[in-house]
CSV table of C-alpha atoms in Angstrom, one decimal:
chain,number,residue,atom,x,y,z
A,213,UNK,CA,-20.3,-28.7,-4.1
A,214,UNK,CA,-16.8,-27.2,-4.4
A,215,UNK,CA,-16.3,-23.5,-4.2
A,216,UNK,CA,-13.4,-20.9,-4.5
A,217,UNK,CA,-13.8,-17.6,-2.7
A,218,UNK,CA,-11.7,-14.9,-3.3
A,219,UNK,CA,-10.9,-11.8,-0.8
A,220,UNK,CA,-8.9,-9.0,0.0
A,221,UNK,CA,-9.4,-6.9,-3.1
A,222,UNK,CA,-10.2,-3.0,-2.9
A,223,UNK,CA,-8.7,0.3,-3.7
A,224,UNK,CA,-5.1,1.3,-3.1
A,225,UNK,CA,-3.0,3.9,-4.3
A,226,UNK,CA,-0.1,3.4,-6.6
A,227,UNK,CA,2.9,2.0,-4.8
A,228,UNK,CA,0.7,0.4,-2.2
A,229,UNK,CA,0.1,-3.3,-1.3
A,230,UNK,CA,-2.8,-5.7,-1.2
A,231,UNK,CA,-3.0,-9.4,-0.2
A,232,UNK,CA,-5.5,-11.5,-2.0
A,233,UNK,CA,-6.9,-14.8,-0.5
A,234,UNK,CA,-8.6,-17.6,-2.2
A,235,UNK,CA,-10.1,-20.4,-0.1
A,236,UNK,CA,-11.4,-23.8,-1.6
A,237,UNK,CA,-14.1,-25.5,0.3
A,238,UNK,CA,-16.5,-28.4,-0.2
A,239,UNK,CA,-15.8,-31.9,-1.2
A,240,UNK,CA,-12.1,-31.9,-2.3
A,241,UNK,CA,-9.8,-35.0,-2.5
A,242,UNK,CA,-7.1,-33.2,-4.1
A,243,UNK,CA,-6.3,-29.6,-5.6
A,244,UNK,CA,-3.3,-28.8,-7.7
A,245,UNK,CA,-2.5,-25.8,-10.1
A,246,UNK,CA,-3.8,-23.1,-7.7
A,247,UNK,CA,-3.2,-19.9,-9.4
A,248,UNK,CA,-4.5,-16.0,-10.0
A,249,UNK,CA,-5.5,-14.6,-13.2
A,250,UNK,CA,-7.0,-11.2,-13.9
A,251,UNK,CA,-9.0,-9.6,-16.5
A,252,UNK,CA,-9.2,-5.7,-17.2
A,253,UNK,CA,-11.9,-4.1,-18.8
A,254,UNK,CA,-11.8,-4.7,-22.5
A,255,UNK,CA,-9.0,-7.2,-22.1
A,256,UNK,CA,-8.7,-11.0,-22.1
A,257,UNK,CA,-8.1,-12.8,-18.9
A,258,UNK,CA,-4.4,-13.4,-18.3
A,259,UNK,CA,-2.1,-15.4,-15.8
A,260,UNK,CA,-0.6,-13.6,-13.0
A,261,UNK,CA,1.0,-16.4,-11.2
A,262,UNK,CA,0.2,-20.0,-10.4
A,263,UNK,CA,1.7,-23.0,-8.9
A,264,UNK,CA,3.0,-25.4,-11.6
A,265,UNK,CA,4.1,-28.1,-8.9
A,266,UNK,CA,4.3,-28.3,-5.1
A,267,UNK,CA,7.4,-26.2,-5.2
A,268,UNK,CA,7.5,-24.5,-8.8
A,269,UNK,CA,5.7,-21.5,-9.7
A,270,UNK,CA,5.5,-19.0,-12.7
A,271,UNK,CA,4.6,-15.6,-12.9
A,272,UNK,CA,3.7,-12.9,-15.7
A,273,UNK,CA,6.6,-10.9,-16.6
A,274,UNK,CA,4.6,-7.7,-15.8
A,275,UNK,CA,4.5,-8.8,-12.0
A,276,UNK,CA,7.8,-10.5,-11.4
A,277,UNK,CA,9.5,-9.0,-8.5
A,278,UNK,CA,6.4,-7.2,-7.3
A,279,UNK,CA,3.9,-10.1,-6.5
A,280,UNK,CA,4.3,-13.4,-4.6
A,281,UNK,CA,2.0,-16.2,-4.7
A,282,UNK,CA,1.9,-18.7,-1.5
A,283,UNK,CA,-0.5,-21.2,-0.2
A,284,UNK,CA,-1.5,-23.1,3.1
A,285,UNK,CA,-2.1,-26.8,1.9
A,286,UNK,CA,-4.1,-27.4,5.3
A,287,UNK,CA,-6.5,-24.7,4.5
A,288,UNK,CA,-6.7,-25.2,0.9
A,289,UNK,CA,-6.0,-21.6,0.5
A,290,UNK,CA,-3.7,-19.6,-1.9
A,291,UNK,CA,-2.5,-15.9,-1.5
A,292,UNK,CA,-1.3,-13.4,-3.7
A,293,UNK,CA,0.9,-10.6,-2.0
A,294,UNK,CA,0.8,-7.4,-4.4
A,295,UNK,CA,3.5,-4.9,-3.9
A,296,UNK,CA,4.3,-1.6,-5.6
A,297,UNK,CA,0.9,-1.8,-7.4
A,298,UNK,CA,0.6,0.2,-10.6
A,299,UNK,CA,-2.7,1.5,-12.2
A,300,UNK,CA,-2.3,-1.1,-14.8
A,301,UNK,CA,-2.8,-3.8,-12.3
A,302,UNK,CA,-6.4,-2.7,-12.2
A,303,UNK,CA,-8.7,-5.7,-12.9
A,304,UNK,CA,-10.9,-8.2,-11.5
A,305,UNK,CA,-8.5,-11.0,-10.0
A,306,UNK,CA,-9.8,-14.7,-10.3
A,307,UNK,CA,-8.6,-17.6,-8.5
A,308,UNK,CA,-8.4,-20.9,-10.2
A,309,UNK,CA,-7.5,-24.6,-9.2
A,310,UNK,CA,-7.8,-28.1,-10.6
A,311,UNK,CA,-9.6,-30.2,-8.3
A,312,UNK,CA,-10.7,-33.7,-7.8
A,313,UNK,CA,-13.8,-34.2,-5.3
A,314,UNK,CA,-12.9,-37.8,-4.7
A,315,UNK,CA,-10.6,-40.5,-5.6
A,316,UNK,CA,-11.2,-41.4,-9.4
A,317,UNK,CA,-13.0,-38.1,-10.1
A,318,UNK,CA,-12.4,-36.2,-13.2
A,319,UNK,CA,-10.0,-33.3,-12.5
A,320,UNK,CA,-12.1,-30.2,-12.9
A,321,UNK,CA,-10.9,-26.6,-13.1
A,322,UNK,CA,-12.8,-24.4,-10.9
A,323,UNK,CA,-13.0,-20.5,-10.8
A,324,UNK,CA,-13.8,-18.1,-8.2
A,325,UNK,CA,-16.1,-15.3,-8.6
A,326,UNK,CA,-13.5,-12.8,-8.8
A,327,UNK,CA,-12.3,-9.8,-6.7
A,328,UNK,CA,-11.8,-6.2,-7.9
A,329,UNK,CA,-8.5,-4.6,-7.5
A,330,UNK,CA,-8.2,-0.9,-8.2
A,331,UNK,CA,-5.0,1.1,-8.1
A,332,UNK,CA,-5.6,4.8,-8.6
A,333,UNK,CA,-4.7,8.2,-6.7
């Protein structure tokens, strides 16, 4: 059973920072394309940041210069450092990754359960 578990969300004032973590666990042969998405009330889920390859990333224009995605391949964990947070960053943040459970397995996109980030004074 593969699981992605996010942590680190919470309530923060505008201008503050949070660091989200997402740990993948279970039977994992390979994991690629890990990234973060978010969904605000009444809006569609949108990309925040993701790894395109082992060294390349892309970010939503709205978070460039404020958010940084990183990862620890040994721990199968991806992080999202969020600085200079704004009220419009308020959303449920989801982690996603393309995972093979064993050699030859189909590549499946897995999602975490989400973590709430609220930016408010």
